[in-house]
Amino acid sequence: MTFKKINAFLHLWLGLGSGLIVFIVSITGCIYVFEKEIRSLYEPWQYVKPQQEAFLLPTQLTGLATAKMGGLKPNSIRYGQKDEAVTVSNFNRKKGTSVVVFMNPYTGELIHTEKKNRKSNADFFRFILNGHRALWLPYPIGRPIVGAAVLIFVLLLISGITLWWPKKWIKSIRDKSFKIKWNASFKRKNYDLHNVLGFYTFLFLLLISLTGLVYSYKWYSKSVYWLSSGGRPMKEFKRALSDTTTTGTFKPTDVDRLYSRIVASDQMENILVSLPEKPSDAIGFVVYLKAGTLYKTNRYNFDQLSLKPITDGSPFSGRYEDASAADKLRRMNYDLHIGAILGIPTKILAFLASLISASLPVTGFIIWYNRKFKKKKKTGKAPILTQKKGAGQKTPKIKQAEAMEV
């Protein structure tokens, strides 16, 4: 009983304390799940008419795009599938700004140009993402708050399933634990929505929360990798660097050669090409083997002068088929978090789970409010209690006020 009281106390007050943050993080995550699909509805410049011809080479695309980038030098090219536009971009890591040019990959025709800013909320999905990650606060302030709220939410899920667990598995209790009584009062329906839906989404929400914590706490991320790898420490991802002691001049046509070689060898869906800006930058390729996901990739980096392969030893480097089980699990983290791991079916599950997650603080607050503040409505007359009559005794009536208190 003591454990149950402590558990209920923690569930209540941790829930009230973190409820608003959990609601914001859940509802923004729910919306962001289908970002790509929603964008495709109102951004027609993402698509082109597929052709049988090969895509233009990186140098051909950058040469045509530079004139539209206001004097900025392209530092990345993303090739999509046959019906998708190619994007040539300049991304400034320090400022978090980028200029993106959408082009026809077969002809080099310029389709659309846009400027983006990670700190700006002008773009709808950037606004949603900033709320999800940092509550629209500066990232150094908002991200620790979100991380703490998600950690508390994990504790709430565990304490909630403990409170839900039936004492006895008889039919009447099972019905209350697994079914929502839609024809009951509002209070009962609200309780069932909190209790029953919380149970059905428990595992999904636990998975989403635990994968989200990877982005909040380095100690947690390293601990998960250490456990999954059998005690092997995780090397953090770092930008691959070229050997600056080598003399020579970078040749853009080397990027074309590497690109052609990789396209011929890998069965890809998309490919991201990173172009060097400084003598220490490497030439990078991220080959996406499965459309719509980030985990199944081959990552290659080459010295910009010698063209020798470079690796940083992190879980993200190298070919997917050569990665260890722990490395593959770490690569899958983002796709597990947003539900993209198996495509649309798991995205729908993530959407519904996040929507229910947003409802839990609301239904939980209503349960607490009803118990704490809402008075019971007095309807009808109070029952009259009687005592058993002995011989010659009259039945005494209890006053109405006293009966109401009983």
Coordinates of C-alpha atoms in Angstrom, one line a residue:
M1 CA 0.0 0.0 0.0
T2 CA 2.9 2.4 0.8
F3 CA 4.4 1.7 -2.6
K4 CA 1.1 2.3 -4.3
K5 CA 0.5 5.6 -2.5
I6 CA 4.0 6.8 -3.4
N7 CA 3.5 5.7 -7.0
A8 CA 0.2 7.5 -7.3
F9 CA 1.6 10.6 -5.6
L10 CA 4.5 10.8 -8.1
H11 CA 2.3 10.1 -11.1
L12 CA -0.1 12.9 -10.1
W13 CA 2.4 15.6 -9.3
L14 CA 5.0 14.8 -12.0
G15 CA 2.1 14.7 -14.5
L16 CA 0.8 18.1 -13.4
G17 CA 4.3 19.6 -13.4
S18 CA 5.3 18.4 -16.8
G19 CA 1.8 18.3 -18.5
L20 CA 2.0 21.4 -20.6
I21 CA 5.5 20.6 -22.0
V22 CA 4.4 17.0 -22.7
F23 CA 1.4 18.3 -24.6
I24 CA 3.4 20.7 -26.7
V25 CA 6.1 18.1 -27.5
S26 CA 3.5 15.4 -28.3
I27 CA 1.2 17.5 -30.5
T28 CA 4.1 19.0 -32.5
G29 CA 5.7 15.6 -32.9
C30 CA 2.3 14.3 -34.1
I31 CA 2.1 17.0 -36.8
Y32 CA 5.8 16.6 -37.9
V33 CA 5.4 12.8 -38.6
F34 CA 3.9 13.5 -42.0
E35 CA 6.1 16.5 -42.9
K36 CA 7.3 15.1 -46.2
E37 CA 3.9 13.9 -47.3
I38 CA 2.2 17.2 -46.4
R39 CA 4.9 19.3 -48.1
S40 CA 4.4 17.4 -51.3
L41 CA 0.9 18.7 -51.5
Y42 CA 1.8 22.4 -51.6
E43 CA 5.4 22.3 -53.0
P44 CA 5.1 21.2 -56.6
W45 CA 8.6 22.3 -57.3
Q46 CA 9.8 19.1 -55.5
Y47 CA 8.9 17.0 -58.5
V48 CA 9.7 16.6 -62.2
K49 CA 8.6 14.4 -65.1
P50 CA 10.7 11.2 -64.9
Q51 CA 12.9 10.5 -68.0
Q52 CA 15.0 7.6 -69.1
E53 CA 18.2 9.8 -69.3
A54 CA 20.9 9.9 -66.7
F55 CA 21.1 12.7 -64.2
L56 CA 23.5 15.6 -64.8
L57 CA 26.8 15.4 -63.0
P58 CA 27.5 17.4 -59.8
T59 CA 29.7 20.0 -61.6
Q60 CA 27.1 20.6 -64.3
L61 CA 24.4 21.3 -61.7
T62 CA 26.6 23.5 -59.4
G63 CA 27.7 25.5 -62.4
L64 CA 24.1 26.3 -63.4
A65 CA 22.9 26.9 -59.8
T66 CA 25.6 29.3 -58.7
A67 CA 24.2 32.2 -60.6
K68 CA 20.9 31.9 -58.6
M69 CA 22.6 31.7 -55.2
G70 CA 23.6 35.4 -54.9
G71 CA 27.4 34.7 -55.1
L72 CA 27.3 31.9 -52.6
K73 CA 29.2 28.7 -53.4
P74 CA 27.2 25.5 -53.4
N75 CA 28.4 23.0 -50.7
S76 CA 25.8 20.2 -51.2
I77 CA 23.8 18.4 -53.8
R78 CA 20.9 16.1 -53.1
Y79 CA 19.7 13.7 -55.9
G80 CA 16.3 12.2 -55.4
Q81 CA 14.3 9.5 -57.3
K82 CA 13.5 9.7 -60.9
D83 CA 10.4 12.0 -60.4
E84 CA 12.1 14.3 -57.8
A85 CA 13.9 17.6 -58.4
V86 CA 17.6 17.8 -57.4
T87 CA 18.5 20.4 -54.9
V88 CA 21.8 22.4 -54.9
S89 CA 22.4 24.2 -51.5
N90 CA 24.7 26.5 -49.6
F91 CA 24.3 25.8 -45.9
N92 CA 26.0 28.1 -43.3
R93 CA 26.5 26.0 -40.2
K94 CA 27.3 28.9 -37.9
K95 CA 24.3 31.0 -38.9
G96 CA 21.9 28.1 -39.5
T97 CA 20.9 29.6 -42.8
S98 CA 20.7 28.1 -46.3
V99 CA 19.9 28.9 -49.9
V100 CA 18.3 26.0 -51.8
V101 CA 17.9 25.8 -55.6
F102 CA 15.5 23.2 -57.0
M103 CA 16.5 22.0 -60.5
N104 CA 15.5 19.5 -63.1
P105 CA 18.1 16.7 -62.8
Y106 CA 17.9 15.8 -66.5
T107 CA 18.1 19.3 -68.0
G108 CA 19.4 21.6 -65.3
E109 CA 16.3 23.8 -65.6
L110 CA 15.9 26.1 -62.5
I111 CA 12.5 25.4 -60.9
H112 CA 12.5 27.2 -57.6
T113 CA 14.8 29.0 -55.1
E114 CA 14.2 29.5 -51.4
K115 CA 16.0 30.7 -48.4
K116 CA 15.8 28.9 -45.1
N117 CA 16.7 29.8 -41.5
R118 CA 16.7 27.2 -38.7
K119 CA 16.1 30.0 -36.1
S120 CA 13.1 31.4 -38.0
N121 CA 9.5 30.3 -37.5
A122 CA 8.3 31.6 -40.8
D123 CA 8.2 28.1 -42.3
F124 CA 5.3 26.1 -40.8
F125 CA 7.2 22.9 -40.3
R126 CA 10.3 24.7 -39.0
F127 CA 7.9 26.4 -36.5
I128 CA 6.6 22.9 -35.5
L129 CA 10.1 21.5 -35.2
N130 CA 11.4 24.4 -33.1
G131 CA 8.4 23.9 -30.7
H132 CA 9.1 20.1 -30.6
R133 CA 12.8 20.5 -29.9
A134 CA 12.9 23.6 -27.7
L135 CA 9.4 25.0 -27.0
W136 CA 10.2 28.0 -29.3
L137 CA 12.8 29.1 -26.8
P138 CA 16.5 29.6 -27.6
Y139 CA 17.9 26.0 -28.1
P140 CA 20.4 26.2 -25.2
I141 CA 17.4 27.0 -22.9
G142 CA 14.6 25.0 -24.5
R143 CA 16.3 21.7 -25.3
P144 CA 17.3 20.9 -21.6
I145 CA 13.7 21.6 -20.5
V146 CA 12.3 19.3 -23.2
G147 CA 14.8 16.6 -22.3
A148 CA 13.9 16.8 -18.6
A149 CA 10.1 16.6 -19.5
V150 CA 10.7 13.6 -21.7
L151 CA 12.6 11.9 -18.9
I152 CA 9.8 12.6 -16.5
F153 CA 7.3 11.3 -19.1
V154 CA 9.2 7.9 -19.1
L155 CA 8.7 7.8 -15.4
L156 CA 5.0 8.7 -15.8
L157 CA 4.5 5.8 -18.3
I158 CA 6.1 3.3 -15.9
S159 CA 4.1 4.6 -12.9
G160 CA 0.9 4.7 -15.1
I161 CA 1.1 1.1 -16.2
T162 CA 1.7 0.1 -12.6
L163 CA -1.4 2.0 -11.5
W164 CA -3.4 0.5 -14.4
W165 CA -2.4 -3.1 -13.7
P166 CA -5.5 -5.0 -12.5
K167 CA -5.5 -6.6 -9.0
K168 CA -7.5 -9.6 -10.3
W169 CA -8.0 -10.7 -13.9
I170 CA -11.7 -11.4 -13.6
K171 CA -14.0 -10.4 -16.4
S172 CA -15.5 -7.3 -14.8
I173 CA -12.1 -5.9 -14.0
R174 CA -10.7 -6.8 -17.4
D175 CA -13.6 -4.9 -19.1
K176 CA -12.8 -1.8 -17.1
S177 CA -9.1 -2.1 -17.9
F178 CA -9.4 -2.8 -21.6
K179 CA -12.6 -1.1 -22.8
I180 CA -13.9 2.5 -22.9
K181 CA -17.5 2.7 -21.6
W182 CA -18.8 5.2 -24.2
N183 CA -22.3 5.3 -22.8
A184 CA -21.1 6.3 -19.3
S185 CA -20.9 9.8 -17.8
F186 CA -18.3 12.3 -19.0
K187 CA -16.2 11.7 -15.9
R188 CA -16.1 7.9 -16.5
K189 CA -15.4 8.3 -20.3
N190 CA -12.6 10.8 -19.5
Y191 CA -11.1 8.3 -17.0
D192 CA -11.3 5.5 -19.5
L193 CA -9.7 7.6 -22.2
H194 CA -6.8 8.3 -19.9
N195 CA -6.5 4.8 -18.4
V196 CA -7.3 2.5 -21.4
L197 CA -5.7 4.5 -24.2
G198 CA -2.6 5.0 -22.0
F199 CA -2.3 1.2 -21.7
Y200 CA -2.7 0.6 -25.5
T201 CA -0.1 3.1 -26.4
F202 CA 2.3 2.3 -23.6
L203 CA 5.0 0.5 -25.6
F204 CA 4.8 2.9 -28.6
L205 CA 5.2 6.0 -26.3
L206 CA 8.0 4.3 -24.4
L207 CA 9.8 3.7 -27.6
I208 CA 9.3 7.2 -28.9
S209 CA 10.4 8.7 -25.6
L210 CA 13.5 6.6 -25.2
T211 CA 14.6 7.3 -28.7
G212 CA 14.0 11.0 -28.2
L213 CA 16.2 11.0 -25.1
V214 CA 19.2 10.1 -27.4
Y215 CA 19.1 13.6 -28.7
S216 CA 18.8 15.2 -25.3
Y217 CA 21.5 13.5 -23.2
K218 CA 24.9 12.4 -24.4
W219 CA 25.3 10.1 -21.4
Y220 CA 22.1 8.4 -22.2
S221 CA 23.1 8.0 -25.9
K222 CA 26.4 6.5 -25.0
S223 CA 24.9 4.2 -22.4
V224 CA 22.4 2.8 -24.9
Y225 CA 25.2 2.1 -27.4
W226 CA 27.4 0.6 -24.6
L227 CA 24.6 -1.8 -23.6
S228 CA 23.7 -2.7 -27.2
S229 CA 27.3 -3.3 -28.2
G230 CA 28.2 -5.4 -25.3
G231 CA 30.4 -2.8 -23.5
R232 CA 32.0 -1.1 -26.5
P233 CA 32.3 2.7 -26.2
M234 CA 30.7 4.8 -28.9
K235 CA 32.8 7.1 -31.0
E236 CA 31.0 10.4 -31.7
F237 CA 30.2 11.5 -35.2
K238 CA 32.7 14.0 -36.5
R239 CA 33.2 15.7 -39.8
A240 CA 35.7 13.8 -41.9
L241 CA 38.8 15.9 -42.7
S242 CA 41.3 15.8 -45.6
D243 CA 45.0 15.7 -45.1
T244 CA 46.1 19.4 -45.2
T245 CA 49.8 18.5 -45.5
T246 CA 49.2 17.2 -49.0
T247 CA 50.0 19.8 -51.7
G248 CA 47.8 20.2 -54.7
T249 CA 44.6 21.8 -56.0
F250 CA 41.1 20.5 -55.6
K251 CA 39.5 19.4 -58.9
P252 CA 35.7 19.6 -59.0
T253 CA 35.8 16.9 -61.7
D254 CA 37.0 14.5 -59.1
V255 CA 33.6 14.7 -57.5
D256 CA 32.0 13.7 -60.8
R257 CA 34.3 10.7 -61.0
L258 CA 33.5 9.5 -57.5
Y259 CA 29.8 10.2 -58.0
S260 CA 29.7 8.1 -61.2
R261 CA 31.6 5.3 -59.5
I262 CA 29.3 5.2 -56.5
V263 CA 26.1 5.4 -58.6
A264 CA 27.3 2.4 -60.7
S265 CA 28.1 0.3 -57.6
D266 CA 25.3 1.1 -55.1
Q267 CA 21.6 0.3 -55.6
M268 CA 20.4 3.7 -54.2
E269 CA 17.2 5.6 -53.8
N270 CA 18.8 9.0 -53.0
I271 CA 22.3 10.4 -52.7
L272 CA 23.6 13.5 -50.9
V273 CA 26.9 14.9 -52.1
S274 CA 29.0 17.2 -49.8
L275 CA 31.4 19.5 -51.5
P276 CA 34.6 20.8 -49.8
E277 CA 34.7 24.5 -48.9
K278 CA 38.1 24.6 -47.2
P279 CA 41.4 22.7 -47.6
S280 CA 40.5 20.5 -44.6
D281 CA 37.0 19.5 -45.9
A282 CA 36.5 16.0 -47.4
I283 CA 34.3 15.0 -50.3
G284 CA 31.3 13.2 -48.8
F285 CA 28.6 11.0 -50.1
V286 CA 25.6 9.7 -48.2
V287 CA 23.8 7.0 -50.2
Y288 CA 20.2 6.3 -49.1
L289 CA 19.4 2.7 -49.9
K290 CA 15.7 2.9 -48.7
A291 CA 13.5 5.8 -49.6
G292 CA 11.9 7.7 -46.8
T293 CA 14.3 6.5 -44.1
L294 CA 17.7 7.6 -42.8
Y295 CA 19.1 4.5 -41.2
K296 CA 19.8 2.3 -44.3
T297 CA 22.7 4.3 -45.8
N298 CA 26.2 3.9 -47.1
R299 CA 28.5 6.8 -46.1
Y300 CA 31.7 7.5 -47.9
N301 CA 34.3 10.3 -47.3
F302 CA 37.3 11.0 -49.5
D303 CA 40.4 13.2 -49.2
Q304 CA 39.8 16.0 -51.6
L305 CA 43.3 15.8 -53.1
S306 CA 44.4 12.1 -52.8
L307 CA 40.8 10.7 -53.0
K308 CA 41.8 8.2 -50.3
P309 CA 38.8 6.9 -48.2
I310 CA 38.4 8.5 -44.8
T311 CA 36.4 7.2 -41.8
D312 CA 35.7 8.6 -38.4
G313 CA 34.8 5.2 -36.8
S314 CA 31.4 6.4 -35.7
P315 CA 28.2 4.2 -36.0
F316 CA 27.2 6.3 -39.1
S317 CA 30.3 5.8 -41.2
G318 CA 30.9 3.1 -43.8
R319 CA 28.5 0.7 -45.5
Y320 CA 25.3 -0.3 -43.9
E321 CA 25.9 -4.0 -44.5
D322 CA 29.2 -3.8 -42.8
A323 CA 27.9 -2.1 -39.7
S324 CA 27.6 -4.0 -36.4
A325 CA 24.2 -4.6 -34.8
A326 CA 24.8 -1.8 -32.3
D327 CA 25.7 0.6 -35.1
K328 CA 22.6 -0.4 -37.1
L329 CA 20.4 0.2 -34.0
R330 CA 22.0 3.7 -33.5
R331 CA 21.4 4.5 -37.2
M332 CA 17.7 3.5 -36.8
N333 CA 17.1 5.7 -33.8
Y334 CA 15.7 8.7 -35.8
D335 CA 13.4 6.5 -38.0
L336 CA 12.2 4.7 -34.9
H337 CA 11.5 8.0 -33.2
I338 CA 9.3 9.4 -36.0
G339 CA 7.8 6.1 -37.1
A340 CA 9.4 6.0 -40.5
I341 CA 11.2 2.6 -39.9
L342 CA 8.6 0.6 -41.9
G343 CA 7.1 3.4 -44.0
I344 CA 3.5 4.7 -43.8
P345 CA 2.0 2.0 -41.5
T346 CA 4.5 2.8 -38.7
K347 CA 4.1 6.5 -39.4
I348 CA 0.4 6.2 -38.8
L349 CA 1.1 4.3 -35.5
A350 CA 3.5 7.1 -34.4
F351 CA 0.9 9.7 -35.4
L352 CA -1.9 8.1 -33.3
A353 CA 0.4 7.4 -30.4
S354 CA 1.6 11.0 -30.3
L355 CA -1.9 12.3 -30.6
I356 CA -3.0 10.1 -27.6
S357 CA 0.2 11.2 -25.8
A358 CA -1.0 14.8 -26.2
S359 CA -4.4 13.9 -24.7
L360 CA -3.0 12.2 -21.6
P361 CA -2.0 15.4 -19.7
V362 CA -5.5 16.9 -20.6
T363 CA -7.5 13.9 -19.4
G364 CA -5.2 13.5 -16.4
F365 CA -5.7 17.1 -15.4
I366 CA -9.5 16.7 -15.7
I367 CA -9.5 13.6 -13.4
W368 CA -7.5 15.5 -10.8
Y369 CA -9.7 18.6 -11.1
N370 CA -12.9 16.6 -10.7
R371 CA -11.6 14.9 -7.6
K372 CA -10.2 18.0 -6.1
F373 CA -12.6 20.8 -6.8
K374 CA -15.9 19.7 -8.4
K375 CA -18.7 19.1 -5.9
K376 CA -21.2 16.4 -6.4
K377 CA -24.5 17.7 -7.6
K378 CA -27.4 17.3 -5.1
T379 CA -30.3 15.8 -6.9
G380 CA -33.6 14.5 -5.4
K381 CA -34.4 13.8 -1.8
A382 CA -32.0 12.1 0.5
P383 CA -32.7 8.4 1.4
I384 CA -34.4 7.8 4.7
L385 CA -32.5 5.3 6.8
T386 CA -34.5 3.2 9.2
Q387 CA -33.7 0.9 12.1
K388 CA -35.2 -2.4 12.6
K389 CA -38.3 -2.2 14.7
G390 CA -38.7 -4.1 17.9
A391 CA -42.1 -4.8 19.4
G392 CA -44.0 -1.6 19.9
Q393 CA -41.2 0.6 18.5
K394 CA -41.6 3.3 15.8
T395 CA -39.1 3.7 12.9
P396 CA -37.0 6.8 13.6
K397 CA -36.3 9.0 10.6
I398 CA -33.0 10.7 10.0
K399 CA -33.2 14.3 9.1
Q400 CA -32.6 15.2 5.4
A401 CA -29.4 17.1 6.2
E402 CA -27.9 14.2 8.2
A403 CA -28.9 11.8 5.4
M404 CA -27.0 13.9 2.8
E405 CA -23.9 13.8 4.9
V406 CA -24.1 10.0 5.1

